[in-house]
Short mmCIF file of C-alpha atoms and ligand atoms in Angstrom, two decimals:
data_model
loop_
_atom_site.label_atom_id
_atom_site.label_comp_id
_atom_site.label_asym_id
_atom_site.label_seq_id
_atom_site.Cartn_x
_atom_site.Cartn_y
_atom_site.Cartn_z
CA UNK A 1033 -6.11 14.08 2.90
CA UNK A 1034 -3.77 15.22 6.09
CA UNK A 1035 -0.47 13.22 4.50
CA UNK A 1036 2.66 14.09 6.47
CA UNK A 1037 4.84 12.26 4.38
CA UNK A 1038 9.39 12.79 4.36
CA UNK A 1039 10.44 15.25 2.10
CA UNK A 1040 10.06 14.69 -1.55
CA UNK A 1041 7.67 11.82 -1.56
CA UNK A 1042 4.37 11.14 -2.71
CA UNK A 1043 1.58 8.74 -2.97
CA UNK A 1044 -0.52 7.72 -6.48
CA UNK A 1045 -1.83 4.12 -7.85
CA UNK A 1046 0.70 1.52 -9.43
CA UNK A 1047 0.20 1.45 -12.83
CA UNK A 1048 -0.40 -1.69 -14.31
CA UNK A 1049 3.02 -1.25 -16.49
CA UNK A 1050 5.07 -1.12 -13.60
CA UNK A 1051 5.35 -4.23 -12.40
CA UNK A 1052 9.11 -3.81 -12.92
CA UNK A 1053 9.42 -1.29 -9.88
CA UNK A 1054 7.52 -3.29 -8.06
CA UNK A 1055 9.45 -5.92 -8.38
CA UNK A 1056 12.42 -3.82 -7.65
CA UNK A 1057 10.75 -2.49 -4.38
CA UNK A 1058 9.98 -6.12 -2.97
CA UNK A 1059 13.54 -6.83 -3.74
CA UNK A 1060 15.01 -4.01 -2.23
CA UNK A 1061 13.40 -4.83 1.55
CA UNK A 1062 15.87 -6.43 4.09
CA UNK A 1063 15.52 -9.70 5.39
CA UNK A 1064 13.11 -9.16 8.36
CA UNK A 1065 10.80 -6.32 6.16
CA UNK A 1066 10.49 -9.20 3.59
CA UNK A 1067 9.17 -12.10 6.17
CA UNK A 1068 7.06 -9.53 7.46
CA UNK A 1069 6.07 -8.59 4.37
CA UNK A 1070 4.85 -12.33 3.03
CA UNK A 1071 4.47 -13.65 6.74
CA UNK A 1072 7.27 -16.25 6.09
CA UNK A 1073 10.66 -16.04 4.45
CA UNK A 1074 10.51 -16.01 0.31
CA UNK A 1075 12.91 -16.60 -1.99
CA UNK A 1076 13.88 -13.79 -4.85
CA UNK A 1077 12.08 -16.38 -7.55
CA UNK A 1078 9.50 -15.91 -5.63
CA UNK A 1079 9.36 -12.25 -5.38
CA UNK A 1080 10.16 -11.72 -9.14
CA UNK A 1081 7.03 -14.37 -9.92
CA UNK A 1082 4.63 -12.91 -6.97
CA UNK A 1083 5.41 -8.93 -8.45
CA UNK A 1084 4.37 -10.37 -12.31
CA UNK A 1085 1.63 -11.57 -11.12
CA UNK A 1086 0.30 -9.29 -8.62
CA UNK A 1087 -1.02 -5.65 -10.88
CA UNK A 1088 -4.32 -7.49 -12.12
CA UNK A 1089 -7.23 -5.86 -12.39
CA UNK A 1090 -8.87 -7.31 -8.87
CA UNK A 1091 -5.74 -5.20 -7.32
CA UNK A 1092 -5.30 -1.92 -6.76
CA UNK A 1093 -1.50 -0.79 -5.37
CA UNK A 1094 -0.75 2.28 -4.18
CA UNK A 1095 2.76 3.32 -4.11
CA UNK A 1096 5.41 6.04 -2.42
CA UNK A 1097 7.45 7.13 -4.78
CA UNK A 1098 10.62 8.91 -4.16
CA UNK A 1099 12.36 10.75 -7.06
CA UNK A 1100 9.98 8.79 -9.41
CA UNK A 1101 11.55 5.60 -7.08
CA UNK A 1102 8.96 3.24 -5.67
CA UNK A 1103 9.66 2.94 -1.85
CA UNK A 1104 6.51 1.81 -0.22
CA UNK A 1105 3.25 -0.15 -1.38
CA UNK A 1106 0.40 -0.95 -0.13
CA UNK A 1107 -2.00 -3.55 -1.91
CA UNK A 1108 -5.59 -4.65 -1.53
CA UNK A 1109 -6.92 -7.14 -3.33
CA UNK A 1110 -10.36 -8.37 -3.12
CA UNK A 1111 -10.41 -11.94 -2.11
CA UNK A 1112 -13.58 -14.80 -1.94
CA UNK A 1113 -17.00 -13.92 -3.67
CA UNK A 1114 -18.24 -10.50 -4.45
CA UNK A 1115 -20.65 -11.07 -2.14
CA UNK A 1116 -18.25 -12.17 0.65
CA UNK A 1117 -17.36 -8.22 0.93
CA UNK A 1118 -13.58 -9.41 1.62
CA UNK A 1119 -10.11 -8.17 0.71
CA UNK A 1120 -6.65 -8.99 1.72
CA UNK A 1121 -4.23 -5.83 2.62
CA UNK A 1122 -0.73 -5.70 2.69
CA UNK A 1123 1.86 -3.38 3.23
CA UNK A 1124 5.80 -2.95 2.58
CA UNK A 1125 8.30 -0.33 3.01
CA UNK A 1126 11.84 -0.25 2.64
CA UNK A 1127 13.76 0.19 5.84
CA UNK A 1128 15.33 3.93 5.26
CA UNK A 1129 11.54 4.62 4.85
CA UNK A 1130 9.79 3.29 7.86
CA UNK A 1131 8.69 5.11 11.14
CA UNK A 1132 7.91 8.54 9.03
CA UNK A 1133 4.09 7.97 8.78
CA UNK A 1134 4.54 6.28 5.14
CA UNK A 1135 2.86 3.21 5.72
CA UNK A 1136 -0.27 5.48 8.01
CA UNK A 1137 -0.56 7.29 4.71
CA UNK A 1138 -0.89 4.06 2.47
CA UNK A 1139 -3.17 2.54 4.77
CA UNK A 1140 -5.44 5.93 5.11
CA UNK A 1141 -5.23 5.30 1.25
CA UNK A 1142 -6.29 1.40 1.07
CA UNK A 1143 -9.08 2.10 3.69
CA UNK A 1144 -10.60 5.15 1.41
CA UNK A 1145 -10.18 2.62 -1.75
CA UNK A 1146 -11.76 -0.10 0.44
CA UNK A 1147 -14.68 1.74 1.38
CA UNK A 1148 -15.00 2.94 -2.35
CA UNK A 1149 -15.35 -0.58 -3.30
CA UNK A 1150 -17.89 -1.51 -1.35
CA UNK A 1151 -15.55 -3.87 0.75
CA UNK A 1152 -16.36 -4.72 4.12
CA UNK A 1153 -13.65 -7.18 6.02
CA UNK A 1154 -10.01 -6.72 5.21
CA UNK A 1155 -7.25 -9.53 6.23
CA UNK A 1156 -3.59 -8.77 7.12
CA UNK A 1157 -0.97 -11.67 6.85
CA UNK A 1158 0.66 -10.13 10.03
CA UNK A 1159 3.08 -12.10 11.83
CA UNK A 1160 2.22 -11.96 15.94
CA UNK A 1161 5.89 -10.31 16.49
CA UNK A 1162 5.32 -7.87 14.01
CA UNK A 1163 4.56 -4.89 16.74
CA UNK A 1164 4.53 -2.22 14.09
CA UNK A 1165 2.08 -2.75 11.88
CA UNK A 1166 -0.07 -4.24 15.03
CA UNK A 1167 0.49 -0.34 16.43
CA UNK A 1168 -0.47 1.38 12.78
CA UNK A 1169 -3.78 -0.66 12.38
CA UNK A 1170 -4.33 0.50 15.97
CA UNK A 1171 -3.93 4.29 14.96
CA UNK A 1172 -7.07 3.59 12.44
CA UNK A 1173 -9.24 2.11 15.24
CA UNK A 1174 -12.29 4.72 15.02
CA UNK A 1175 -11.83 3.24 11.07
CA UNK A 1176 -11.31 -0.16 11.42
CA UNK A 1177 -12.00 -2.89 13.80
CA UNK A 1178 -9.55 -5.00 13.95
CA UNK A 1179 -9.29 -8.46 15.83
CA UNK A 1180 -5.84 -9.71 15.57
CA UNK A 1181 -6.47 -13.35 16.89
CA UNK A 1182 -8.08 -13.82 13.08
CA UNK A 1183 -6.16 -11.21 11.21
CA UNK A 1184 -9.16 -9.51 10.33
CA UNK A 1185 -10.33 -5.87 10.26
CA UNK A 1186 -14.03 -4.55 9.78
CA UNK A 1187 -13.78 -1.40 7.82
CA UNK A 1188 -16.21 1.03 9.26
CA UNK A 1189 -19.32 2.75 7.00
CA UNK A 1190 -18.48 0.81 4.14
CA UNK A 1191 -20.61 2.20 1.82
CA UNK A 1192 -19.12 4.55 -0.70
CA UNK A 1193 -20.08 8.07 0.19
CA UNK A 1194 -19.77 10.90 -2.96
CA UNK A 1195 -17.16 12.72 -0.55
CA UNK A 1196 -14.79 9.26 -0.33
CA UNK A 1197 -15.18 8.61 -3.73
CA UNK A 1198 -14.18 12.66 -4.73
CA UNK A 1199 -11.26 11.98 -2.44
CA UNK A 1200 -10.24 9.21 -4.38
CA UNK A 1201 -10.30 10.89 -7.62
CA UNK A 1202 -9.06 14.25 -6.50
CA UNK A 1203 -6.09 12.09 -5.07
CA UNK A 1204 -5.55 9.79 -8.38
CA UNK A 1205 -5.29 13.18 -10.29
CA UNK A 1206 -2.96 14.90 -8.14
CA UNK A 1207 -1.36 11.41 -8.17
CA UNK A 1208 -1.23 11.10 -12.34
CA UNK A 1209 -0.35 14.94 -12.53
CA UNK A 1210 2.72 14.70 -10.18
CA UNK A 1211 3.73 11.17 -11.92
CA UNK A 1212 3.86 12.81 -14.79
CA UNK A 1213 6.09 15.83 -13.72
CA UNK A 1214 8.26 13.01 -12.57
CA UNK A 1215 8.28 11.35 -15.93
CA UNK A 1216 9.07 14.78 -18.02
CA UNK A 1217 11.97 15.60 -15.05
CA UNK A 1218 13.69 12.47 -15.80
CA UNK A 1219 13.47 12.74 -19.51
CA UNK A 1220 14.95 16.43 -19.43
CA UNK A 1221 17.82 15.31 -17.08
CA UNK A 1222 21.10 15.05 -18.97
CA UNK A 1223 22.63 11.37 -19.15
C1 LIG B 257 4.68 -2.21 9.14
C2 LIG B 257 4.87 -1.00 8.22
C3 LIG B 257 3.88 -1.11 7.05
C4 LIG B 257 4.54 0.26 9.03
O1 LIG B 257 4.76 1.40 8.23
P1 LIG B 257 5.63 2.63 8.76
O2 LIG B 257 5.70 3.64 7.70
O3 LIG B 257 6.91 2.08 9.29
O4 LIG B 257 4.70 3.12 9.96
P2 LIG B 257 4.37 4.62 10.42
O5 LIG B 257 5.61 5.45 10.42
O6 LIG B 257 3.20 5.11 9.67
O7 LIG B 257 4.00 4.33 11.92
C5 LIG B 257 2.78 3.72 12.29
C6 LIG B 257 2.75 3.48 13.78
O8 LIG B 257 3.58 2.37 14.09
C7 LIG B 257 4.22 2.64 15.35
N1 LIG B 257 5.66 2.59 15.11
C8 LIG B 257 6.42 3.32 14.26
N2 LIG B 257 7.70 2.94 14.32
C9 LIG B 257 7.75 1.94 15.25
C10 LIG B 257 8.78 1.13 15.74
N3 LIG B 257 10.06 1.29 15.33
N4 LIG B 257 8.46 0.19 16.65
C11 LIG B 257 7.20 0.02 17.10
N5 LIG B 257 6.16 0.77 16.65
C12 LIG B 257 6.44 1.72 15.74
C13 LIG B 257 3.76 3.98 15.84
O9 LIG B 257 2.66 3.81 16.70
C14 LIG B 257 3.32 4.63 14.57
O10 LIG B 257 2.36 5.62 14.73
P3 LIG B 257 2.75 7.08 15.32
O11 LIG B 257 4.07 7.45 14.73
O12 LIG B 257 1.63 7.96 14.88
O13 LIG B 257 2.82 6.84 16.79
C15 LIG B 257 6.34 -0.88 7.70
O14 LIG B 257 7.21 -0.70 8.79
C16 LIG B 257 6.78 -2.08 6.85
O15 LIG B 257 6.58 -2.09 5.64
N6 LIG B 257 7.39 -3.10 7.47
C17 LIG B 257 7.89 -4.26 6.75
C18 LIG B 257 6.77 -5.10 6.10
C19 LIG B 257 5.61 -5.35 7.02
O16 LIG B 257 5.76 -5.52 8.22
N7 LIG B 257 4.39 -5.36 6.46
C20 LIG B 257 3.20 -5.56 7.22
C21 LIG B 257 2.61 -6.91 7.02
S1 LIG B 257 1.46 -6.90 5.69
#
């Protein structure tokens, strides 16, 4: 996966524990990242309630962590029937972090999970001002169709292949092995 991502970060799956840095994360975005964010202005209630809520098991988050610090996250959660093919994306990064090809990598992420699952049609709350995340799902194009007059993208060859699904595990490893690291750094630190 050709990740060009700042200095010190990386990308790997929310664990279902960590609903706490989520939370944290959604909290942390300024006023306009937020409304993006949830296509509408939210409350903090409604952030702390939405981040409880929102690690189930039909979700799966990825996150960019910095220092073991969430700073970016990108869900997709499959939405309608199973049949229906559908899933709803969304994307959020704090404002220090924007612009430097985080949320490209998340979404090159969500697509390769998307495809992995089989899921076909993938809606974005995105608010019609909201010219950046209009130009990233334009970058992924030759990937995904996108019609922004419905919100909707068609995620191309959406069949699993055994190549997208080896990415996928090759990057949840390198994922679990480097959260790990992370884990065993902070314990050693002195307090
Ligand atoms: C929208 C968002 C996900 C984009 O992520 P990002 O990390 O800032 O985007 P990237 O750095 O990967 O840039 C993607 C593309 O957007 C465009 N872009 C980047 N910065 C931009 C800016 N300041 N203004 C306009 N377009 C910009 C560029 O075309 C860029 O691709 P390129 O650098 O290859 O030319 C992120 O800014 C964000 O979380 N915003 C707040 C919440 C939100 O809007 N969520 C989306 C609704 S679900």
């Amino acid at each position: 996966m050709s990740e060009h991502l700042p200095h010190g970060g990386l990308i790997r799956k929310v664990w279902l524990g960590e609903a706490d840095q989520y939370r944290d994360h959604l909290l942390r975005l300024d006023a306009a990242s937020r409304r993006n964010r949830f296509a509408g202005a939210v409350s903090d209630e409604f952030v702390h309630d939405y981040a409880d809520l929102s690690l189930g098991i039909d979700a799966v988050i990825h996150g960019f962590f910095v220092d073991g610090v969430l700073r970016g996250a990108a869900e997709l959660r499959q939405i309608g029937t199973p049949l229906a093919r559908e899933a709803e994306a969304a994307f959020s990064i704090e404002k220090t972090w924007q612009s430097h090809g985080v949320g490209s990598a998340l979404l090159e992420r969500t697509l390769l999970a998307a495809r992995n699952r089989g899921l076909k049609f993938l809606h974005m709350a995105c608010l019609a001002d909201n010219k950046r995340m209009q130009q990233l799902a334009r970058k992924f194009a030759a990937e995904l169709s996108f019609d922004f007059a419905n919100v909707v993208g068609e995620v191309a060859t959406p069949r699993p292949t055994p190549l997208s699904l080896m990415r996928e595990m090759v990057a949840d490893s390198h994922g679990f092995a480097t959260a790990m690291l992370d884990v065993q750094s902070r314990l050693l630190k002195p307090v």
